[in-house]
XYZ file of C-alpha atoms in Angstrom:
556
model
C 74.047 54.528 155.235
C 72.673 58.103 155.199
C 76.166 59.845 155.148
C 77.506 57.359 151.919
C 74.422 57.913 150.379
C 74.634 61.720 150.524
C 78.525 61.465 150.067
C 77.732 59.767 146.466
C 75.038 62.351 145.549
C 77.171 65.019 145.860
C 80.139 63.563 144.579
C 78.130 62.415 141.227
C 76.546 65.469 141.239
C 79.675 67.509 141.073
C 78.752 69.804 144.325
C 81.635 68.608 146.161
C 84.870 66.747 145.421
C 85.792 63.735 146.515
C 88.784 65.273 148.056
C 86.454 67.758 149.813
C 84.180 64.939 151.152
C 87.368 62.856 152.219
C 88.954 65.931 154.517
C 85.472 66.450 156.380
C 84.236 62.959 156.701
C 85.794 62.926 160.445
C 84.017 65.448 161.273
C 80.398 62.878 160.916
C 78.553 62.626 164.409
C 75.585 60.929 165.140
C 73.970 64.194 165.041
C 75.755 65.690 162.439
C 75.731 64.049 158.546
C 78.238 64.874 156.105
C 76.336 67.715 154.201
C 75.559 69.225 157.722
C 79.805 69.624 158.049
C 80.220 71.006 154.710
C 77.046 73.324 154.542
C 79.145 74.409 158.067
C 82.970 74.936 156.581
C 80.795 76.950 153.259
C 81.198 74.403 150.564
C 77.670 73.624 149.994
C 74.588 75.983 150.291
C 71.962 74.923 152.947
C 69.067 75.359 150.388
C 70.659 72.338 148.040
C 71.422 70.541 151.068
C 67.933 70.329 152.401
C 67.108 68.891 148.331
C 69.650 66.260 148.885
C 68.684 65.392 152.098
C 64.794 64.975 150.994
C 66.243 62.715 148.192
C 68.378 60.597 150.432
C 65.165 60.483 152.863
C 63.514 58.775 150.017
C 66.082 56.911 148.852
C 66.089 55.552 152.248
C 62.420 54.952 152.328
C 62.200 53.409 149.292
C 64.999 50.772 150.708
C 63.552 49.721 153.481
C 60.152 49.194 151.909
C 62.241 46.585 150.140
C 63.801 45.561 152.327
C 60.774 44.652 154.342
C 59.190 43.054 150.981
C 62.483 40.700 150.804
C 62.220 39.485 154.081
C 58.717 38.911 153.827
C 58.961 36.939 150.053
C 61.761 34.905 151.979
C 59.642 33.796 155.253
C 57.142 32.722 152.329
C 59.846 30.786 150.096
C 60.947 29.079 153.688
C 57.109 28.068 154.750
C 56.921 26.836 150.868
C 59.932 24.385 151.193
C 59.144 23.021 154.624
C 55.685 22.347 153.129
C 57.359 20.472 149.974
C 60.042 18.688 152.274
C 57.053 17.208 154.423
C 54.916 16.347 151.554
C 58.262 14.543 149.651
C 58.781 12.965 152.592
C 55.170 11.413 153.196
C 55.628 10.456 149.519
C 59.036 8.598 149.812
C 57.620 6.057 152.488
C 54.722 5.229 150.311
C 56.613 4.858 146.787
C 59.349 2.856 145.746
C 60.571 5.236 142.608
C 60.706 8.021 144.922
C 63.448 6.369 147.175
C 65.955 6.923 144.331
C 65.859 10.372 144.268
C 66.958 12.734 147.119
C 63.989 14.425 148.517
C 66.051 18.043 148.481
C 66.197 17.701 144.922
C 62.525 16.905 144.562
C 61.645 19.848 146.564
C 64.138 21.990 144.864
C 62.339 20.827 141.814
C 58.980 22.230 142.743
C 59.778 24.853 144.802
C 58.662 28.400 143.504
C 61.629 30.766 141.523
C 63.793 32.627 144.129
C 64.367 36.114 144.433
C 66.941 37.598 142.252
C 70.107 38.269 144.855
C 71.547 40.832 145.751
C 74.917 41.813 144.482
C 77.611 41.016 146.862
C 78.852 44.729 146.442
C 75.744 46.601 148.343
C 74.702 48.018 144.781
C 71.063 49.020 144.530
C 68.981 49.179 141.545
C 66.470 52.678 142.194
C 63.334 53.002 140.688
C 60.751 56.115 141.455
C 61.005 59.752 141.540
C 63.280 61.850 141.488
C 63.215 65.547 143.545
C 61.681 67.262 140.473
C 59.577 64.262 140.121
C 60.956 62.787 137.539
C 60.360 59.002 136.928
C 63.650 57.120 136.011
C 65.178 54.023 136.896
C 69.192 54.092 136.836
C 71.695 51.899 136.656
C 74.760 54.456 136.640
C 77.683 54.195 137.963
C 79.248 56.135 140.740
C 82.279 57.365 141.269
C 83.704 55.484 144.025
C 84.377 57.396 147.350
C 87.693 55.918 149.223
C 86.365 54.800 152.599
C 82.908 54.695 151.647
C 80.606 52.026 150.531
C 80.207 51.484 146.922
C 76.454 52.220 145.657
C 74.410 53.037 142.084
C 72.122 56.359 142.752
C 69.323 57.421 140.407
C 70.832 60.923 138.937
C 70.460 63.796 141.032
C 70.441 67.112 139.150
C 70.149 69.919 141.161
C 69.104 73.599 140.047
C 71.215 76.593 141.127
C 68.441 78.979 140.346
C 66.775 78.490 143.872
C 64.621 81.414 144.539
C 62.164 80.071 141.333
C 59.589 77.324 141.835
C 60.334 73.878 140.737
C 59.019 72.952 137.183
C 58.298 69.875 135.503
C 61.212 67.861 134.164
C 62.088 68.910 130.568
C 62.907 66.209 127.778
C 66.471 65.398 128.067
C 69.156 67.049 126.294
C 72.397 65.906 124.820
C 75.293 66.840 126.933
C 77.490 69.897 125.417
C 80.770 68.300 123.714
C 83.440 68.347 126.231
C 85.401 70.318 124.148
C 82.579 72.785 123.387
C 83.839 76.127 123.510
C 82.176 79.442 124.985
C 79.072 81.185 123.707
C 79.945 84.685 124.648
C 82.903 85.736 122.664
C 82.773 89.327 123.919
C 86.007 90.907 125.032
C 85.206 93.232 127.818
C 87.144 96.401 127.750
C 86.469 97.621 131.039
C 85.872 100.814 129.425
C 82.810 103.329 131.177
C 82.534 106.400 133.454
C 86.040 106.639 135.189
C 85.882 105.829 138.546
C 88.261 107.850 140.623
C 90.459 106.811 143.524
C 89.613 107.257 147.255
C 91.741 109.308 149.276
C 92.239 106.296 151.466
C 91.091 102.231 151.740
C 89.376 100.666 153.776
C 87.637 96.312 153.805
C 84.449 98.482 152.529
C 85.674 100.119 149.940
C 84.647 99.202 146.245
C 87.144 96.939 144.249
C 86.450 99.757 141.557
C 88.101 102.159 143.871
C 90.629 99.720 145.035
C 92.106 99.285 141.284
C 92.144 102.957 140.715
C 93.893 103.437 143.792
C 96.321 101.017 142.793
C 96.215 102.632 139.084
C 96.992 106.310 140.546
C 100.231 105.013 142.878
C 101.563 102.888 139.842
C 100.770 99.695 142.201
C 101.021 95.955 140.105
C 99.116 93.786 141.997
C 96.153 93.918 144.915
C 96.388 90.834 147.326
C 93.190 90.356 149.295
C 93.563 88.085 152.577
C 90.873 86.876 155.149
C 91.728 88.689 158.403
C 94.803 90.489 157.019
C 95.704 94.130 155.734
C 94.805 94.799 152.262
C 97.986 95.167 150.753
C 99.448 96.700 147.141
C 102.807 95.344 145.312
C 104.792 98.495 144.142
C 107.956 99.220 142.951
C 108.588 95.055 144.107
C 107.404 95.736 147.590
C 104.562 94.517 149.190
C 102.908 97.608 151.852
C 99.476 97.213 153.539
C 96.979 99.957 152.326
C 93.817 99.419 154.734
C 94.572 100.006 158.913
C 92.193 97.379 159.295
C 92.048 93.614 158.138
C 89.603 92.196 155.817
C 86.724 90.143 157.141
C 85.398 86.930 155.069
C 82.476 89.069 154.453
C 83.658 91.883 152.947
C 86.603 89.700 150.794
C 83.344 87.586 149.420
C 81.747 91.132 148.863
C 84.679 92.750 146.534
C 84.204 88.943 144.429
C 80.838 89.699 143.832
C 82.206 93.052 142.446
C 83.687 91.553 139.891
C 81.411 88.655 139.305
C 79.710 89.785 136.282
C 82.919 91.241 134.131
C 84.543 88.053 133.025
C 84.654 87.916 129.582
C 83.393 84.548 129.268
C 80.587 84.884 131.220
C 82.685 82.742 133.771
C 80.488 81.986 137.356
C 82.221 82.399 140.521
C 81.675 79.018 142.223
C 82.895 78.731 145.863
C 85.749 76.296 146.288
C 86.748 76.129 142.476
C 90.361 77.739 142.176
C 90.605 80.159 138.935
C 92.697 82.453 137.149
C 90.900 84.942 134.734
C 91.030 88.396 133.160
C 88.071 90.789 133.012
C 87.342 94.203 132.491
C 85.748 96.059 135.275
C 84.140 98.992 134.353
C 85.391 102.319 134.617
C 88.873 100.954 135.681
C 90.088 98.558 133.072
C 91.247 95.134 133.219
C 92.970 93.231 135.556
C 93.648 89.428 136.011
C 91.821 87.751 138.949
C 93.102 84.612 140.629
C 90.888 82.811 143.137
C 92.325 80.417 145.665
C 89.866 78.290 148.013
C 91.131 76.865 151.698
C 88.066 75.542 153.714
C 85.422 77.164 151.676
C 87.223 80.870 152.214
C 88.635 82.810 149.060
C 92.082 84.165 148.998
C 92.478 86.681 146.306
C 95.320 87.996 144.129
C 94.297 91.285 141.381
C 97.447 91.704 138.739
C 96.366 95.203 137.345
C 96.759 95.054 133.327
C 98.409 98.369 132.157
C 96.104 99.561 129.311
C 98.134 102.425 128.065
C 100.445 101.959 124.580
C 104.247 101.699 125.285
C 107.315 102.628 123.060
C 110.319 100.279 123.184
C 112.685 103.098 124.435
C 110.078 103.538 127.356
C 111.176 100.126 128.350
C 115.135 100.725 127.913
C 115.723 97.583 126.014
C 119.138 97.697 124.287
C 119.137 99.480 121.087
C 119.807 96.660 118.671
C 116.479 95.087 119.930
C 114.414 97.798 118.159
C 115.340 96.946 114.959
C 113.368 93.733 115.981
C 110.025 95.457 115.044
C 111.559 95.961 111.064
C 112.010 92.448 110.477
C 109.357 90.989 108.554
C 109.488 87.235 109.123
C 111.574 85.050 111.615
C 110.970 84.363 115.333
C 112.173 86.719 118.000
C 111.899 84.643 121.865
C 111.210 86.480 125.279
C 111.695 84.736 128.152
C 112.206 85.589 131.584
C 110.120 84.607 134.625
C 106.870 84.828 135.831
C 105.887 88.723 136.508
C 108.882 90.076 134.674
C 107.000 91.856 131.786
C 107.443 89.277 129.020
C 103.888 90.092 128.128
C 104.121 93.870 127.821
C 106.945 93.769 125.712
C 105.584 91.256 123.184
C 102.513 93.515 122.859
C 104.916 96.746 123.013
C 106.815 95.596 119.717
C 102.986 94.750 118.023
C 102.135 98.278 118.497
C 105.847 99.740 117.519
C 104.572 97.421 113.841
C 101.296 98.629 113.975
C 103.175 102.478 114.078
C 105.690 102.346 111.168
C 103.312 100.036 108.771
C 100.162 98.403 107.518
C 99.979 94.895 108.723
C 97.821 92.148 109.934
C 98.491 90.732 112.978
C 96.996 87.866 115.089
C 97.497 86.983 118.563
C 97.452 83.719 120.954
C 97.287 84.310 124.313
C 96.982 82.756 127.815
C 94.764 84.597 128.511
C 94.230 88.242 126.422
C 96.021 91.048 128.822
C 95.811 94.541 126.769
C 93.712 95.304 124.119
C 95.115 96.070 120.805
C 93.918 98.773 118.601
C 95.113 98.619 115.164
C 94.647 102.062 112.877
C 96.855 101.074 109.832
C 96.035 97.698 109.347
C 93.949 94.520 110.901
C 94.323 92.805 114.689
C 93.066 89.979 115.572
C 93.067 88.691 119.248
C 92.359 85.093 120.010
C 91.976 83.430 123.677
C 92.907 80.249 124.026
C 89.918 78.165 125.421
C 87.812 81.444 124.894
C 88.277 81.487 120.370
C 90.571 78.507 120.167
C 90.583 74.860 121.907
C 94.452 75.336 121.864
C 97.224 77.005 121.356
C 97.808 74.868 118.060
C 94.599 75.510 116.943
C 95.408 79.432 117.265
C 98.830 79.248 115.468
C 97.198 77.200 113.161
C 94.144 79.334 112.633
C 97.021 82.736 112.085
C 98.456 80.740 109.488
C 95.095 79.735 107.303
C 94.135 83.473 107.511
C 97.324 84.916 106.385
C 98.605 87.371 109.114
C 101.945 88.839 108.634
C 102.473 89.189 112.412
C 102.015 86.354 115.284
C 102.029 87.001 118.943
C 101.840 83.717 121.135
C 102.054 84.544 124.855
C 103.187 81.840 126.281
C 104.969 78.533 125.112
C 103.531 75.399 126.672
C 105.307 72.658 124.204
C 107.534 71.381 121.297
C 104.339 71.026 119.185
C 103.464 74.985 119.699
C 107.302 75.681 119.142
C 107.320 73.620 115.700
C 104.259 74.953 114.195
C 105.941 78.715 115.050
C 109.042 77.844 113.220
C 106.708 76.750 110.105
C 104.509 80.079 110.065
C 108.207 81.904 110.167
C 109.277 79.937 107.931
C 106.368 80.465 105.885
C 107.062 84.629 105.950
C 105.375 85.374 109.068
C 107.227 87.785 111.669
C 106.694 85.579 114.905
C 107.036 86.905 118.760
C 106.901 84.062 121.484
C 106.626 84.541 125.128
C 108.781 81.444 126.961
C 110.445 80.889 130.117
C 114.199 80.956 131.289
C 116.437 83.034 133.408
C 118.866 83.211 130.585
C 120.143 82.459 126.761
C 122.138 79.372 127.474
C 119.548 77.613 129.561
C 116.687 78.810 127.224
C 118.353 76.878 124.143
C 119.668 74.138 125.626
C 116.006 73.114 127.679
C 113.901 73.845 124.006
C 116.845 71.541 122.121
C 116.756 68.673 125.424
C 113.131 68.826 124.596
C 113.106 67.510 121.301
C 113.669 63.400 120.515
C 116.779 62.534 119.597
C 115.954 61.374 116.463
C 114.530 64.631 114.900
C 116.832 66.723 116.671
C 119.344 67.504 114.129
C 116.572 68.764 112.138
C 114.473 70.391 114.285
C 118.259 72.259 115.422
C 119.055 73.630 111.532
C 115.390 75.137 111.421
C 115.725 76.888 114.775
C 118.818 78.032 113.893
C 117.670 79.544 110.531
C 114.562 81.067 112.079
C 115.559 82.464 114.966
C 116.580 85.879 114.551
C 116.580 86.997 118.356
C 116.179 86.314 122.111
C 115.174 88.928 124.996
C 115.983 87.056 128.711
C 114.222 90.126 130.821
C 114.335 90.775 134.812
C 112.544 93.516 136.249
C 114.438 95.573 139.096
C 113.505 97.340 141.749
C 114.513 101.653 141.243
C 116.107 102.934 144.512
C 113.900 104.780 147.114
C 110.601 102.596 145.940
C 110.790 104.879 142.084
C 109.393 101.684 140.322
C 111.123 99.373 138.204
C 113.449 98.908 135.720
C 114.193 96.171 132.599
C 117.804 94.239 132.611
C 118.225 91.833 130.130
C 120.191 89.351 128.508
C 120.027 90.064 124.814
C 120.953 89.275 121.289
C 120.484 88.928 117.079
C 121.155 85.411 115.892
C 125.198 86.333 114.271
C 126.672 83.228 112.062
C 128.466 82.073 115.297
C 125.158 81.526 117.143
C 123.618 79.928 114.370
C 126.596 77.214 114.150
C 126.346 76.761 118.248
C 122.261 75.974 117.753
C 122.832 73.360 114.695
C 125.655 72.001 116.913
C 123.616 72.050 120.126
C 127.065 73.178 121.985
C 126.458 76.218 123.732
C 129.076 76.576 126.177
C 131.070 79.398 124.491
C 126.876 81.511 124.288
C 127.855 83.984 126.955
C 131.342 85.074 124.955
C 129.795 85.093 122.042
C 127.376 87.732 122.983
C 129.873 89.649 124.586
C 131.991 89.657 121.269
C 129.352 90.871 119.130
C 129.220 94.593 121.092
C 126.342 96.453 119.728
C 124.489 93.349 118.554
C 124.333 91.471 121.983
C 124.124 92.352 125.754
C 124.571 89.622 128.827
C 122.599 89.712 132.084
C 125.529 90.874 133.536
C 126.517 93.915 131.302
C 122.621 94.811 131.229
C 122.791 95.356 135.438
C 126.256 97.144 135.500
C 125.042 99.821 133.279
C 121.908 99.900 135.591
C 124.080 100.514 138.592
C 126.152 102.665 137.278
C 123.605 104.414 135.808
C 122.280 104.855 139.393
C 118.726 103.149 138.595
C 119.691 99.909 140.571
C 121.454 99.279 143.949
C 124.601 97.462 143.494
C 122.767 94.760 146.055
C 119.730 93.898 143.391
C 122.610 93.472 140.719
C 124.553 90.984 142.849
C 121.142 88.720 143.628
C 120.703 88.305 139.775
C 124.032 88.272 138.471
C 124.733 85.259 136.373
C 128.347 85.733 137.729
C 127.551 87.545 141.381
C 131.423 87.706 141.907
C 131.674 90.735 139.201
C 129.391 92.307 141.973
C 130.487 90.615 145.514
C 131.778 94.233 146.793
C 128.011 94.995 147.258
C 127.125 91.401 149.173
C 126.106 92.368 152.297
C 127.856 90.989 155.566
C 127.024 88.189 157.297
């Protein structure tokens, strides 16, 4: 009973999953209870442990002093009817009238009330103290475990401030609304004392020192491994930095680096998977994700370029500049994950924020760079940090006006509508999406719509939409970095018709015809290799026709 008592505390409790208690549960001995395992594999600390374990003891207790009163109130109810069947019987030989009725029933008739009994599901009904000696009696219900027995527990609130001595239970306070959003609105800049870059890495080494290293070789992304080489993506290739491999000690010691820099005041918890941003001082930001296997951390740092770009820094076709001078309409970029989509959202914000005054307002999943506006007003919103949702952001930009939305990244036809409203209410509107090119992007955001409303929903995408950027980044030769291809175009007459029509199988011609005004994947990487930034081989892996480049396939 011990280990499904202390399996439903925990589960209730929210210290464990009830995935986490389900993998370790084989693990139970006779010696060993199941928040002995999981204080073992690190999912729970030993000093909440040893809390739940003196309120199971007493949970425990408290059962079998009831138990003991049960049995005893039954020997008495037992003694009591024998007594009454003897006595009914001495009656029945000496009275007619009682002959007629069954002695049972007379018995039953004055035969004391029975215990109440006990439910045929094992649930318990707990009344005493809790561990901070609270008195409560609770009827809640628990979670059910799979493979476990089903039970009701008085709550069980542990603190996580252990080192301070146990008060007296406060008065109890209304639950935050689920949807309650964060207290600290603070955007963390990451700005302070530079910190400069080691010479070499090793495990010890500060993750201050680590991003600046990666910062001063132009590195992406950190990975950080138990019992593997730190390693550094660069130029699209992933090289170990450190000789030696990082120990679970020193990986848990670069999180608590960063533990205090989120900008929502977000707590590391150990086994809780996350992806954040935060700005670590002296180095800028970067975006942290977190990924727990058997209570060890496996860590991935994307470092967040804080410097402004130009678009002819990121060699985007010409036509696309003129982009930034339109002042409403939506403009799509889509590409995959990691291919920039972000930077060059945010690049065309500050080519606006350049040339004239504006307001602009952002959405984003979560904020990457920091904008600083000098000839007009910025405004950048986090989803689930200022906003509930992305709706509630693109709503919000609306109510207040701004000339300029940024939404990084599409999620759904209900973002997507209310985009195509503020456009075609005179905002300028830049979306983040996905797709690997023009003809699959239009044809998956039309398929998404109901039939029904898809006419419509067609004529106002084709009115609004005044371009689409499909991006790719590529690998320079000899390791120089990388380089933007992309599929390209303005929204000519022709496209327009395709979109209402919802026939796009003559896209890829018609962005070919229009020369200066379009660009396809393909064209985009045969200027790169001939332009000597690309290997012929990186062309022919993303070509959307890899024949036009099958003379640089290697053999088999």
């Amino acid at each position: 009973m011990r280990n499904q008592y202390m399996a439903k505390v925990l589960v209730y409790n929210k210290l464990v999953t009830e995935d986490q208690i389900n993998a370790y549960k084989d693990k139970v001995s006779d010696s060993k209870d199941i928040g002995q395992v999981l204080v073992e594999v690190g999912l729970l600390k030993p000093a909440l442990y040893q809390k739940v374990l003196a309120y199971v003891r007493d949970l425990e207790a408290k059962n079998a002093q009831a138990e003991t009163a049960a049995a005893a109130n039954a020997a008495a109810i037992a003694a009591a009817k024998e007594r009454e069947a003897a006595k009914a019987k001495e009656q029945a030989k000496e009275q007619a009238k009682a002959q007629a009725t069954p002695p049972a029933k007379k018995a039953a008739a004055n035969e004391a009330p029975s215990a109440p009994a006990s439910s045929s599901q094992g649930e318990l009904q707990i009344e005493g103290n809790d561990i901070y000696g609270k008195s409560s009696i609770s009827a809640k219900e628990v979670k059910a475990v799979a493979g476990l027995e089903s039970t009701q527990l008085a709550e069980f609130k542990p603190t996580m401030q252990e080192s301070e001595p146990e008060a007296p239970a406060a008065p109890a306070v209304a639950e935050e609304p689920a949807k309650a959003l964060p207290t600290h609105f603070a955007v963390e800049s990451g700005e302070g004392a530079p910190v400069q870059a080691p010479e070499s890495l090793s495990p010890t080494t500060s993750l201050a020192e680590m991003i600046a290293f990666a910062r001063k070789f132009n590195a992406t992304d950190i990975y950080l491994y138990p019992d593997r080489q730190v390693a550094m993506r660069q130029s699209g290739n992933i090289v170990p930095v450190t000789e030696e491999a990082m120990s679970v000690s020193e990986l848990s010691n670069r999180l608590d680096d960063v533990a205090d820099c989120f900008d929502d005041g977000y707590k590391i918890v150990q086994g809780e998977n996350f992806s954040k941003t935060a700005g670590v001082p002296g180095v800028g930001r970067i975006r942290l994700s977190v990924t727990w296997f058997e209570g060890v951390p496996s860590v991935s740092i994307r470092i967040i370029q804080a410097e402004s770009a130009s678009l002819e820094s990121l060699y985007l076709p010409p036509f696309c500049e003129s982009f930034a001078e339109l002042t409403s309409g939506l403009v799509l970029i889509a590409g995959p994950s990691f291919s920039g989509r972000t930077t060059t959202m945010l690049t065309y914000a500050e080519t606006i924020m350049r040339n004239r005054e504006t307001y602009i307002q952002t959405v984003e999943k979560p904020i990457e760079r920091l904008l600083r506006n000098t000839a007009g007003a910025v405004a950048q919103r986090e989803v689930g940090l200022h906003v509930h949702s992305g709706v509630e952001g693109i709503e919000l930009a609306m109510n207040n006006g701004a000339d300029v939305i940024l939404f990084d990244h599409l999620e759904n036809m209900d973002e997507l509508s209310l985009l195509l409203q503020a456009s075609n209410a005179g905002a300028l509107v830049f979306a983040v999406t996905t797709g690997n090119n023009i003809h699959a992007l239009l044809s998956r955001l039309l398929a998404s719509v109901p039939e029904v409303s898809r006419t419509n929903f067609a004529y106002t995408l084709a009115e609004q939409l005044k371009g689409v950027i499909v991006q790719q980044l590529v690998p320079v030769v000899q390791n120089q970095g990388l380089i933007l291809a992309c599929e390209a175009m303005k929204v000519s007459s022709t496209v327009a018709n395709m979109i209402r029509k919802n026939d796009f199988s003559q896209i890829a011609a018609a962005i070919s015809s229009q020369h200066d005004q379009g660009i396809t994947l393909d064209d985009s990487l045969q200027k790169c290799v001939e332009s000597g930034y690309i290997d012929g081989f990186e062309a022919w892996k993303r070509a959307y026709d890899n024949r036009r480049f099958a003379s640089y396939r290697p053999a088999k």
